[in-house]
XYZ file of C-alpha atoms in Angstrom:
457
model
C 0.000 0.000 0.000
C 1.127 3.540 -0.707
C 1.116 6.056 2.136
C 0.196 9.744 2.068
C 0.417 12.078 5.068
C -0.965 15.529 5.899
C -1.608 17.775 8.870
C -5.341 17.173 8.488
C -7.233 14.348 6.792
C -10.943 15.025 6.324
C -13.502 12.312 5.606
C -16.464 13.998 3.902
C -16.582 16.931 1.487
C -19.853 18.586 2.497
C -20.233 21.985 4.142
C -18.319 21.054 7.285
C -15.587 19.138 5.507
C -14.725 21.636 2.799
C -14.960 24.618 5.201
C -12.405 22.926 7.454
C -10.218 22.110 4.445
C -10.185 25.663 3.079
C -9.623 27.330 6.464
C -6.887 24.876 7.467
C -5.122 25.465 4.154
C -5.354 29.236 4.682
C -3.625 28.712 8.032
C -0.744 26.873 6.402
C -1.745 23.291 7.132
C -1.497 20.493 4.576
C -4.939 19.001 3.922
C -6.323 15.841 2.315
C -10.072 15.935 1.639
C -11.854 12.653 0.902
C -15.331 12.482 -0.625
C -17.056 9.488 -2.211
C -19.589 11.563 -4.146
C -19.407 15.213 -5.188
C -17.708 18.059 -3.377
C -20.361 20.131 -1.630
C -22.262 17.189 -0.202
C -25.978 16.964 0.438
C -26.507 20.707 0.893
C -25.266 21.657 -2.558
C -26.463 18.670 -4.581
C -29.519 17.219 -2.818
C -30.555 19.686 -0.132
C -30.320 23.400 0.615
C -29.496 24.782 -2.812
C -31.786 22.767 -5.119
C -34.748 22.960 -2.733
C -34.434 26.725 -2.443
C -34.269 26.977 -6.228
C -37.571 25.080 -6.379
C -39.021 27.392 -3.733
C -38.032 30.449 -5.757
C -39.629 28.960 -8.868
C -42.735 28.374 -6.734
C -42.679 32.026 -5.671
C -42.587 33.057 -9.337
C -45.552 30.784 -10.047
C -47.524 32.391 -7.221
C -46.603 35.878 -8.428
C -47.811 35.101 -11.949
C -51.011 33.472 -10.713
C -51.817 36.344 -8.346
C -50.476 39.259 -10.387
C -53.894 40.947 -10.625
C -53.682 42.008 -6.968
C -50.713 44.199 -7.927
C -52.448 45.649 -10.950
C -50.332 43.607 -13.356
C -51.936 41.543 -16.099
C -50.210 38.185 -16.456
C -51.252 34.700 -17.417
C -50.181 31.613 -15.498
C -50.087 28.761 -18.003
C -48.643 26.127 -15.691
C -45.264 24.787 -14.640
C -42.673 23.544 -17.120
C -40.954 21.123 -14.768
C -38.173 20.453 -17.280
C -37.450 24.171 -17.334
C -37.569 24.361 -13.549
C -35.110 21.488 -13.269
C -32.808 23.095 -15.828
C -32.806 26.308 -13.782
C -32.205 24.368 -10.536
C -29.448 22.184 -11.944
C -27.722 25.160 -13.548
C -27.357 26.833 -10.152
C -26.001 23.651 -8.563
C -23.507 23.085 -11.386
C -22.159 26.635 -11.222
C -21.634 26.435 -7.481
C -20.067 22.973 -7.823
C -17.539 24.228 -10.367
C -16.766 27.131 -8.067
C -16.027 24.766 -5.176
C -13.781 22.627 -7.364
C -11.836 25.739 -8.320
C -11.508 26.841 -4.705
C -10.194 23.407 -3.718
C -7.387 23.721 -6.243
C -6.732 27.350 -5.343
C -6.297 26.432 -1.670
C -3.897 23.611 -2.523
C -6.124 20.979 -0.916
C -5.489 17.402 -2.024
C -8.851 16.024 -3.117
C -9.376 12.255 -3.085
C -12.496 10.782 -4.669
C -13.605 7.531 -3.089
C -15.259 5.907 -0.096
C -13.082 6.256 2.989
C -12.806 4.017 6.041
C -11.270 5.073 9.333
C -8.524 2.519 10.037
C -7.118 4.065 13.196
C -7.173 7.484 14.856
C -4.699 8.884 12.333
C -5.535 6.970 9.152
C -8.282 6.830 6.530
C -8.113 4.201 3.795
C -9.544 4.739 0.303
C -9.351 1.973 -2.310
C -6.239 0.460 -0.751
C -4.397 3.738 -0.208
C -3.883 4.975 3.325
C -4.010 8.686 4.088
C -2.413 9.559 7.410
C -3.125 12.775 9.278
C -1.733 14.379 12.380
C -5.429 15.126 12.900
C -8.512 13.505 11.395
C -11.900 15.156 10.907
C -15.052 13.069 10.477
C -17.695 14.889 8.406
C -19.747 12.240 6.606
C -23.111 13.972 6.840
C -26.570 12.439 6.960
C -29.168 10.448 5.031
C -32.944 10.620 4.651
C -34.643 8.464 7.263
C -37.781 6.453 6.817
C -40.051 4.605 9.259
C -39.938 0.911 10.155
C -41.708 -1.101 7.466
C -41.913 1.855 5.077
C -39.637 1.206 2.124
C -38.700 3.926 -0.328
C -39.323 3.243 -3.988
C -41.877 3.806 -6.717
C -44.447 6.316 -5.501
C -42.905 6.488 -2.030
C -39.979 8.895 -2.162
C -37.600 10.879 0.023
C -36.435 14.426 -0.657
C -33.558 13.292 -2.891
C -35.953 11.626 -5.333
C -38.449 14.489 -5.071
C -35.767 16.882 -6.333
C -35.310 14.988 -9.588
C -38.947 14.342 -10.521
C -39.941 15.175 -14.083
C -43.590 15.897 -13.279
C -45.757 17.705 -10.757
C -47.998 15.236 -8.906
C -51.697 16.068 -8.745
C -52.108 14.885 -5.178
C -49.398 14.445 -2.547
C -49.202 13.245 1.038
C -46.187 14.560 2.919
C -45.216 12.450 5.912
C -43.558 14.851 8.345
C -44.307 18.491 9.155
C -40.774 19.621 9.890
C -38.529 21.782 7.713
C -38.239 19.423 4.738
C -41.916 18.491 4.789
C -43.335 22.013 4.869
C -40.868 23.261 2.235
C -41.849 20.579 -0.285
C -45.522 20.996 0.603
C -45.151 24.708 -0.141
C -43.464 24.066 -3.506
C -46.006 21.545 -4.702
C -48.961 23.664 -3.580
C -47.562 26.615 -5.556
C -47.114 24.326 -8.551
C -50.794 23.376 -8.341
C -50.824 20.108 -6.405
C -53.314 19.091 -3.728
C -51.128 18.601 -0.636
C -51.775 17.081 2.794
C -49.129 16.985 5.536
C -49.243 14.303 8.235
C -47.309 15.128 11.424
C -47.281 12.879 14.498
C -46.483 15.754 16.863
C -49.160 18.300 17.838
C -48.096 21.062 15.415
C -46.212 21.883 12.233
C -42.523 22.836 12.543
C -42.585 21.401 16.073
C -38.967 22.380 16.758
C -39.916 26.064 16.507
C -41.644 28.289 19.056
C -45.375 27.541 19.265
C -46.065 31.077 18.020
C -44.331 30.260 14.720
C -46.289 27.030 14.317
C -49.614 28.808 14.766
C -48.646 31.520 12.289
C -47.556 28.970 9.686
C -50.633 26.794 10.161
C -52.870 29.831 9.670
C -51.028 30.718 6.454
C -51.189 27.143 5.160
C -54.937 27.053 5.757
C -55.278 30.195 3.642
C -53.214 28.512 0.939
C -55.430 25.406 1.184
C -52.502 23.198 2.181
C -54.036 20.438 4.274
C -52.368 19.126 7.403
C -53.180 16.595 10.084
C -51.213 16.997 13.310
C -51.075 14.746 16.341
C -51.794 11.683 14.231
C -49.416 8.840 13.430
C -48.818 7.021 10.169
C -49.452 3.272 10.238
C -49.049 1.936 6.689
C -48.711 2.751 2.999
C -49.645 0.625 0.019
C -48.912 1.582 -3.565
C -50.260 0.539 -6.922
C -49.331 1.521 -10.475
C -51.684 4.486 -10.182
C -51.149 5.785 -6.675
C -50.431 5.232 -3.005
C -52.802 4.745 -0.097
C -51.672 6.080 3.288
C -53.252 4.722 6.473
C -53.281 6.692 9.727
C -53.628 5.584 13.336
C -56.934 7.473 13.462
C -58.364 4.981 10.978
C -58.382 7.509 8.132
C -56.969 6.639 4.725
C -55.448 9.211 2.354
C -55.118 8.446 -1.343
C -52.505 10.267 -3.410
C -50.267 10.039 -6.453
C -47.160 10.333 -4.302
C -46.008 9.939 -0.706
C -43.046 12.052 0.360
C -41.303 10.679 3.442
C -39.840 13.651 5.303
C -39.354 12.309 8.825
C -35.865 13.704 9.335
C -32.280 12.768 8.603
C -30.030 10.254 10.328
C -26.258 10.396 10.872
C -24.221 8.759 8.108
C -21.816 6.921 10.412
C -22.310 3.246 9.549
C -19.747 1.526 7.346
C -16.959 4.058 7.841
C -15.081 2.195 10.572
C -15.942 4.588 13.360
C -17.217 2.096 15.909
C -14.570 -0.468 14.924
C -11.799 2.001 15.745
C -13.472 2.922 19.027
C -15.053 6.302 18.302
C -17.636 6.945 21.046
C -21.162 7.109 19.640
C -24.719 7.585 20.864
C -27.764 6.553 18.777
C -25.545 6.591 15.687
C -24.212 10.107 16.330
C -20.531 10.717 17.042
C -20.066 12.066 20.560
C -17.958 15.222 20.876
C -17.144 17.851 23.473
C -17.764 21.582 22.915
C -14.522 21.758 20.918
C -15.739 19.087 18.499
C -13.206 16.558 19.845
C -14.144 12.888 19.958
C -12.890 10.496 22.631
C -9.891 9.639 20.416
C -7.024 12.163 20.595
C -6.618 14.047 17.320
C -9.999 12.939 15.943
C -12.723 15.570 15.503
C -16.285 15.411 14.134
C -18.583 18.083 12.687
C -21.935 18.520 10.949
C -24.901 16.196 10.846
C -23.048 13.268 12.438
C -22.879 15.305 15.656
C -26.204 15.438 17.497
C -27.909 18.832 17.265
C -29.233 21.147 14.574
C -28.811 19.549 11.149
C -27.972 22.706 9.247
C -25.329 23.271 6.588
C -24.192 26.538 8.149
C -23.748 24.789 11.509
C -21.418 22.259 9.919
C -19.661 25.062 8.020
C -19.018 27.011 11.233
C -17.888 23.864 13.049
C -15.466 23.057 10.225
C -13.871 26.496 10.494
C -13.723 26.105 14.278
C -11.875 22.774 14.043
C -9.352 24.128 11.528
C -8.601 27.113 13.774
C -8.434 24.925 16.876
C -5.929 22.575 15.244
C -3.886 25.588 14.114
C -3.688 26.831 17.705
C -5.929 29.895 17.406
C -8.090 28.786 20.377
C -11.484 29.885 18.948
C -14.513 30.338 21.194
C -16.878 27.322 21.297
C -20.033 27.682 19.200
C -23.289 28.460 21.027
C -25.832 26.135 19.397
C -28.723 28.422 20.341
C -26.981 31.262 18.499
C -27.149 29.449 15.167
C -29.900 30.986 12.990
C -32.613 28.677 11.657
C -34.717 29.333 8.554
C -37.523 27.321 6.954
C -37.998 28.620 3.401
C -41.652 27.764 2.813
C -44.246 30.431 1.954
C -44.359 32.181 4.389
C -40.866 31.732 5.774
C -40.101 30.871 9.398
C -36.856 32.160 10.934
C -35.536 32.049 14.480
C -32.474 32.307 16.685
C -32.022 31.782 20.389
C -34.499 30.220 22.800
C -38.185 29.475 22.404
C -40.524 30.856 25.045
C -40.769 27.451 26.724
C -36.978 27.086 26.767
C -36.561 30.601 28.149
C -39.063 29.968 30.953
C -37.318 26.715 31.836
C -34.001 28.571 32.054
C -35.026 31.911 33.562
C -38.352 31.268 35.269
C -41.778 32.813 34.823
C -40.616 36.449 34.662
C -39.587 36.134 31.032
C -41.003 38.985 28.917
C -42.353 38.459 25.400
C -43.574 40.867 22.764
C -45.137 40.134 19.371
C -45.158 42.710 16.590
C -47.619 42.046 13.766
C -46.304 42.661 10.257
C -49.608 44.399 9.561
C -47.880 47.510 10.917
C -44.852 47.152 8.630
C -45.044 49.078 5.352
C -42.760 46.815 3.296
C -44.640 43.713 4.417
C -47.876 45.330 3.281
C -46.259 46.136 -0.084
C -45.250 42.471 -0.376
C -48.753 41.450 0.778
C -47.356 39.134 3.409
C -48.787 38.509 6.840
C -46.821 37.335 9.840
C -45.164 38.630 12.968
C -41.974 39.073 14.954
C -41.797 37.680 18.486
C -39.105 38.706 20.975
C -38.256 36.908 24.202
C -36.352 38.802 26.913
C -34.710 37.372 30.022
C -35.799 39.020 33.300
C -34.112 42.448 33.352
C -31.717 41.016 30.794
C -30.948 40.692 27.103
C -33.113 39.431 24.280
C -32.690 35.643 24.328
C -35.023 34.597 21.514
C -36.193 36.066 18.218
C -38.850 34.350 16.092
C -40.131 35.620 12.747
C -42.812 34.467 10.326
C -43.531 36.079 6.955
C -42.314 36.194 3.383
C -38.573 36.981 3.157
C -38.022 37.099 6.909
C -35.099 34.717 6.423
C -33.208 37.792 5.232
C -33.812 39.440 8.629
C -32.166 36.666 10.605
C -28.731 38.229 10.157
C -29.619 41.177 12.390
C -31.574 38.890 14.695
C -28.587 36.614 15.290
C -26.376 39.632 16.038
C -28.905 40.798 18.645
C -28.888 37.362 20.295
C -25.178 36.603 20.034
C -24.110 40.043 21.270
C -26.550 39.712 24.195
C -28.247 42.982 23.316
C -30.870 44.535 25.568
C -34.004 46.039 23.966
C -32.664 49.500 24.849
C -29.475 48.731 22.886
C -31.406 47.991 19.699
C -34.175 50.597 20.017
C -31.985 53.598 19.026
C -30.666 51.866 15.883
C -32.111 53.409 12.737
C -33.732 51.018 10.281
C -34.252 52.117 6.676
C -37.826 52.810 5.635
C -39.642 51.024 4.137
C -37.945 47.726 4.950
C -38.966 44.633 6.824
C -36.036 45.170 9.197
C -38.124 47.956 10.713
C -40.224 45.202 12.268
C -37.238 44.214 14.403
C -36.678 47.861 15.313
C -40.340 48.437 16.224
C -40.445 45.293 18.357
C -37.384 46.388 20.320
C -38.783 49.904 20.694
C -41.861 48.362 22.266
C -39.838 46.173 24.648
C -37.769 49.234 25.582
C -40.978 50.985 26.664
C -41.642 53.253 23.687
C -43.982 51.476 21.270
C -44.900 53.355 18.115
C -46.559 51.361 15.299
C -48.196 48.972 17.737
C -51.939 48.436 17.900
C -53.825 47.337 20.982
């Protein structure tokens, strides 16, 4: 066997892996990056980027269909799914080529192939061993399903849904989390009859209850059906459709069943447990500095229990590179990672939910909700929604939750407010351009600081 050594060997070329590779190279470390598929991982090729392209196409469809309300005469003649896919794939391909160029520019050694951890310093790919002073595990995640529910035919996961060459007439979406509501939103905009089935009591159950209620209200207006607090029991498919049975005894017939019940850690088959990496429920166990139980072995991204977000893995990858290089970066506060669900309307949040804040700080937590009905730009966009702030007792703002079209673009300011531990009085004097949706954040903080202006009631 040949032998190749580097300061850092990375197994997995997704957001966490390539971020670590680029940052480590910038800091003068030699890097070997191993990826069995395409550089960029799930986020670029089968997740964040292509789904958001579909969501933008869906927004265009809605704008054409509803153009009369803006005084514009337009005709919506339907969705050319081949054209949508061409648009989507073009974006992915351009970004992929850009990443390939950056890999070369940083001097990172890229190895294509399936890697296996042989010991705490070595990853083997097709008979070649790559040895690192440090090893980073970043193998990402996979779409989960439920026991007895096999994917195939008319039962698909998000990966298959992204490559479909038709718009189904009738869809059941199993799972009301981020992936489920985003695809439900796309298909509804494209003209499908959609029903979401969620076992927990509300849609986007990981978000503050306020956000769930706002989204459910909007989905009702859009005629997107949903059944919450009810469990799936079985699915049977024929050549013409699929029949979904629920614990309530109800049966839903559709052309397609999308299984969107979350993602699991892609840790099996890579030698982790064989080498002795500590694991819990399939996730690699790390400390706050992303170190595993094996000296010199780190893990980032979806294989580490917590938020399964590309930008979380990206930030963790940078952290590990800087930690290895001796820069001693500050550990990442998980609650300070912004979260966005890109359905119509969008849901965005950072920090604690009201329940989490009350558990941490007690009953004296203060909340304030600002309705977007008072925001000029939101009225121009014809979006409804609200901004909810959560303040610790006599302390900083510890949670910000937003619902409405394009509020994902507001999360940048929101995460600064949370991460810099700002008090309402710190934010209230800041001047927000008019008319913008960012004024909603300003107005909400004005109100919490004791000087409400565009607030009714």
